Amino acid sequence: MTPGGRTATAGPDTAGTTLAPASGSGALTPASGSGALARTSGFGTGPLSRAAALVHTLLTTEALLLLAASPGPAGLFLLGPDPANLPLAALCLLPLGPALSAALYALHHRGRDLTELHPARIYLRGWRLNAVPALKLWTPLLAWLTVIAFTLTHFAATGLPGWWALLLGAIGVGSLLWGAHALVLTSLFAFRARDTARLAAHFLFRHGRATLAAASLLVLTAASASLLTEALPALLAAPLLLSLLHGSRTVIGETRRDFTV
């Protein structure tokens, strides 16, 4: 076996390879059929194969993410648009946290070789490893966002000045961006929940480009849901999460370099 788990390709002197005399000399050279082994050694590693592997991984991860989070949307369909249902909506969204975390894990550890793809197995492993750690961060984030949303939907009854609404909206957006960093960190690293929360807050300002990338994905998700259909972000969840990983490269690299053994 070669590094990476691929089977080594047989050479000219391997058993089963036929040798034929070269013309004009007694030297032995590989017969024409032996070159097929070398030609097939690159199967599954070319650009087209890598693209096919990526598409397969995205589709499989998307399907498993929707399946893992399905209890939430099913409950949301039963709830009306009444703001009083916001706490129940937050409960319905609880399964989404582990589902997103497992998807990030699967996309980060995806195979590039078309002959060695196991996205379903990697997704299930990510769910087993990250379900509890993700819930430890996802649950308080949902609770906090629910408080903000409930306050904004009942803002007229609070008697607060109008700038408070803008402040609460900014706090809500900042909380979502913190949650994006926290979700990436808890999906790829085995930190305690409070350490993950601190690192996510640290990277929120330290890596402005990564935070801006997460903000752009947040705007894209909100715009597609409001202008087209609420189902579109769910159907494009895997590509959006892959973009989140791509934008978080500096966060992942610094965490691996400075905060892991």
Coordinates of C-alpha atoms in Angstrom, one line a residue:
M1 CA 0.0 0.0 0.0
T2 CA 1.2 3.5 -0.8
P3 CA 0.6 6.5 1.5
G4 CA -3.1 7.5 1.5
G5 CA -4.3 3.9 1.3
R6 CA -4.1 3.4 -2.5
T7 CA -2.8 0.1 -3.8
A8 CA 0.7 0.3 -5.4
T9 CA 0.9 -0.3 -9.1
A10 CA 2.9 -3.3 -10.3
G11 CA 6.2 -2.5 -12.0
P12 CA 7.8 -4.3 -14.9
D13 CA 9.5 -6.9 -12.7
T14 CA 6.3 -7.7 -10.8
A15 CA 5.0 -11.3 -11.1
G16 CA 2.5 -11.6 -13.9
T17 CA 4.2 -9.0 -16.2
T18 CA 5.5 -10.5 -19.4
L19 CA 8.9 -9.5 -20.9
A20 CA 9.8 -9.7 -24.5
P21 CA 13.3 -9.4 -26.1
A22 CA 14.1 -6.0 -27.5
S23 CA 15.1 -6.1 -31.2
G24 CA 18.8 -6.3 -31.8
S25 CA 19.8 -7.1 -28.3
G26 CA 19.4 -9.6 -25.6
A27 CA 17.9 -7.1 -23.2
L28 CA 14.4 -7.8 -21.9
T29 CA 11.8 -5.0 -22.1
P30 CA 8.2 -4.9 -21.0
A31 CA 5.7 -6.3 -23.4
S32 CA 3.1 -3.9 -24.9
G33 CA 0.3 -5.1 -22.6
S34 CA 2.2 -4.3 -19.4
G35 CA 1.9 -0.5 -20.0
A36 CA -1.9 -0.8 -19.2
L37 CA -1.0 -1.0 -15.5
A38 CA 0.8 2.3 -15.6
R39 CA -2.0 4.0 -17.7
T40 CA -4.7 2.9 -15.2
S41 CA -2.7 4.0 -12.2
G42 CA -4.1 7.5 -12.5
F43 CA -7.8 6.5 -12.7
G44 CA -9.9 8.5 -10.2
T45 CA -7.4 11.3 -9.7
G46 CA -7.8 13.5 -12.8
P47 CA -9.7 16.8 -12.9
L48 CA -12.9 15.2 -14.2
S49 CA -12.8 12.5 -11.6
R50 CA -12.2 15.0 -8.8
A51 CA -15.2 17.1 -10.0
A52 CA -17.3 14.0 -10.0
A53 CA -16.1 13.1 -6.5
L54 CA -17.0 16.5 -5.3
V55 CA -20.5 16.4 -6.8
H56 CA -21.1 13.0 -5.4
T57 CA -20.0 14.1 -1.9
L58 CA -22.1 17.3 -2.0
L59 CA -25.2 15.4 -3.1
T60 CA -24.8 12.6 -0.5
T61 CA -24.0 15.1 2.3
E62 CA -27.0 17.3 1.3
A63 CA -29.3 14.3 1.5
L64 CA -28.0 13.1 4.9
L65 CA -28.1 16.7 6.3
L66 CA -31.8 17.0 5.3
L67 CA -32.6 13.6 6.7
A68 CA -30.8 14.4 10.0
A69 CA -32.5 17.7 10.3
S70 CA -35.9 16.6 9.1
P71 CA -37.7 16.5 12.5
G72 CA -37.2 20.3 12.6
P73 CA -38.8 21.3 9.3
A74 CA -41.6 18.9 9.9
G75 CA -42.4 20.7 13.1
L76 CA -42.0 24.1 11.6
F77 CA -44.6 23.3 8.9
L78 CA -47.1 22.7 11.7
L79 CA -46.5 26.0 13.4
G80 CA -48.2 29.2 12.2
P81 CA -46.4 32.5 11.6
D82 CA -47.4 33.8 15.0
P83 CA -44.5 35.4 16.9
A84 CA -45.7 33.6 20.0
N85 CA -44.5 30.4 18.3
L86 CA -40.9 31.5 18.3
P87 CA -39.9 29.3 21.3
L88 CA -41.4 26.3 19.7
A89 CA -39.7 27.1 16.4
A90 CA -36.4 27.2 18.3
L91 CA -37.1 23.7 19.7
C92 CA -37.8 22.5 16.1
L93 CA -34.4 23.8 15.0
L94 CA -32.4 22.0 17.6
P95 CA -31.6 18.9 15.3
L96 CA -30.2 21.3 12.7
G97 CA -27.1 22.1 14.8
P98 CA -25.7 18.5 14.9
A99 CA -26.8 18.0 11.2
L100 CA -24.8 21.1 10.1
S101 CA -21.8 20.1 12.2
A102 CA -21.7 16.5 10.7
A103 CA -22.0 18.0 7.2
L104 CA -19.0 20.3 7.9
Y105 CA -17.0 17.3 9.2
A106 CA -17.9 15.3 6.1
L107 CA -17.0 18.1 3.6
H108 CA -13.7 18.8 5.4
H109 CA -12.7 15.1 5.4
R110 CA -14.1 14.4 1.9
G111 CA -12.2 12.1 -0.4
R112 CA -10.7 13.5 -3.6
D113 CA -10.2 10.1 -5.3
L114 CA -13.3 8.9 -7.2
T115 CA -12.3 5.3 -6.3
E116 CA -12.2 6.0 -2.5
L117 CA -15.4 7.8 -1.7
H118 CA -17.3 7.2 1.6
P119 CA -19.2 10.4 2.2
A120 CA -22.1 8.7 4.1
R121 CA -19.7 6.9 6.4
I122 CA -17.8 10.1 7.1
Y123 CA -21.0 12.0 7.7
L124 CA -22.3 9.4 10.2
R125 CA -18.9 9.5 12.0
G126 CA -19.1 13.3 12.2
W127 CA -22.6 13.1 13.6
R128 CA -21.5 10.6 16.3
L129 CA -18.5 12.7 17.3
N130 CA -20.1 16.2 17.1
A131 CA -23.8 15.8 18.0
V132 CA -23.3 16.5 21.8
P133 CA -20.6 19.2 21.4
A134 CA -22.6 21.0 18.7
L135 CA -25.7 21.0 20.9
K136 CA -23.8 22.5 23.8
L137 CA -23.2 25.6 21.6
W138 CA -26.2 25.5 19.3
T139 CA -28.8 25.4 22.1
P140 CA -27.7 28.6 23.9
L141 CA -27.3 30.3 20.5
L142 CA -30.8 29.4 19.5
A143 CA -32.1 30.6 22.9
W144 CA -30.3 33.9 22.6
L145 CA -31.5 34.5 19.1
T146 CA -35.1 33.6 20.1
V147 CA -35.0 36.3 22.8
I148 CA -33.8 38.8 20.3
A149 CA -36.4 37.9 17.7
F150 CA -39.2 37.9 20.3
T151 CA -38.2 41.3 21.5
L152 CA -38.0 42.7 18.0
T153 CA -41.4 41.3 17.1
H154 CA -42.9 42.8 20.2
F155 CA -40.8 46.0 20.1
A156 CA -43.7 48.4 20.2
A157 CA -44.8 47.0 23.6
T158 CA -41.3 47.5 25.1
G159 CA -41.4 51.3 25.0
L160 CA -37.7 51.4 24.1
P161 CA -36.3 54.0 21.7
G162 CA -36.0 53.0 18.1
W163 CA -32.2 52.8 18.1
W164 CA -32.5 49.8 20.5
A165 CA -34.1 47.8 17.6
L166 CA -31.0 48.6 15.5
L167 CA -28.7 47.6 18.3
L168 CA -30.6 44.3 18.9
G169 CA -30.5 43.6 15.2
A170 CA -26.7 44.1 15.1
I171 CA -26.3 41.9 18.2
G172 CA -28.3 39.2 16.4
V173 CA -26.1 39.4 13.3
G174 CA -23.0 39.3 15.4
S175 CA -24.3 36.3 17.3
L176 CA -24.9 34.4 14.0
L177 CA -21.4 35.2 12.8
W178 CA -20.0 34.0 16.1
G179 CA -22.1 30.9 15.7
A180 CA -20.6 30.3 12.2
H181 CA -17.1 30.3 13.6
A182 CA -18.1 28.2 16.6
L183 CA -19.8 25.6 14.3
V184 CA -16.7 25.2 12.2
L185 CA -14.4 24.9 15.3
T186 CA -16.6 22.4 17.1
S187 CA -17.0 20.3 13.9
L188 CA -13.3 19.9 13.3
F189 CA -11.7 20.1 16.7
A190 CA -12.3 18.5 20.1
F191 CA -12.3 21.5 22.4
R192 CA -14.4 22.1 25.5
A193 CA -17.5 24.1 24.8
R194 CA -16.3 27.2 26.7
D195 CA -13.0 27.1 24.9
T196 CA -14.7 26.8 21.5
A197 CA -16.9 29.8 22.5
R198 CA -13.8 31.9 23.4
L199 CA -12.0 31.0 20.3
A200 CA -15.0 31.8 18.1
A201 CA -15.2 35.2 19.8
H202 CA -11.5 35.7 19.3
F203 CA -11.6 34.9 15.6
L204 CA -14.7 37.1 15.1
F205 CA -12.5 40.2 15.0
R206 CA -9.0 38.7 14.5
H207 CA -9.8 37.2 11.1
G208 CA -12.0 39.9 9.5
R209 CA -11.9 38.3 6.1
A210 CA -13.3 35.0 7.4
T211 CA -16.0 36.8 9.3
L212 CA -16.8 38.8 6.1
A213 CA -17.1 35.6 4.1
A214 CA -19.5 34.2 6.7
A215 CA -21.5 37.4 6.6
S216 CA -21.7 37.2 2.8
L217 CA -23.1 33.7 3.1
L218 CA -25.6 34.9 5.7
V219 CA -26.8 37.7 3.3
L220 CA -27.0 35.2 0.4
T221 CA -29.0 32.8 2.5
A222 CA -31.4 35.5 3.8
A223 CA -31.9 37.0 0.3
S224 CA -32.6 33.6 -1.4
A225 CA -35.1 32.7 1.3
S226 CA -36.9 36.0 1.2
L227 CA -36.9 36.7 -2.5
L228 CA -37.3 33.1 -3.9
T229 CA -38.3 30.4 -1.5
E230 CA -37.5 29.3 2.1
A231 CA -36.6 25.9 0.8
L232 CA -33.7 27.1 -1.3
P233 CA -31.1 27.6 1.5
A234 CA -32.0 24.0 2.7
L235 CA -31.5 22.6 -0.8
L236 CA -28.1 24.4 -1.2
A237 CA -26.9 23.8 2.3
A238 CA -24.0 21.6 1.3
P239 CA -22.5 24.1 -1.2
L240 CA -23.0 26.9 1.3
L241 CA -21.2 24.9 4.0
L242 CA -18.4 24.1 1.6
S243 CA -18.0 27.9 1.0
L244 CA -18.0 28.5 4.7
L245 CA -15.1 26.0 5.1
H246 CA -13.3 27.7 2.3
G247 CA -13.7 31.1 3.9
S248 CA -12.6 29.7 7.3
R249 CA -9.2 28.4 6.0
T250 CA -7.3 30.9 8.1
V251 CA -9.3 30.2 11.2
I252 CA -8.8 26.4 10.8
G253 CA -5.1 26.8 10.0
E254 CA -4.4 29.1 13.0
T255 CA -6.4 26.8 15.3
R256 CA -4.5 23.7 14.2
R257 CA -1.1 25.5 14.4
D258 CA -1.5 27.4 17.7
F259 CA -4.2 25.7 19.8
T260 CA -3.7 22.0 19.2
V261 CA -0.9 19.7 20.3

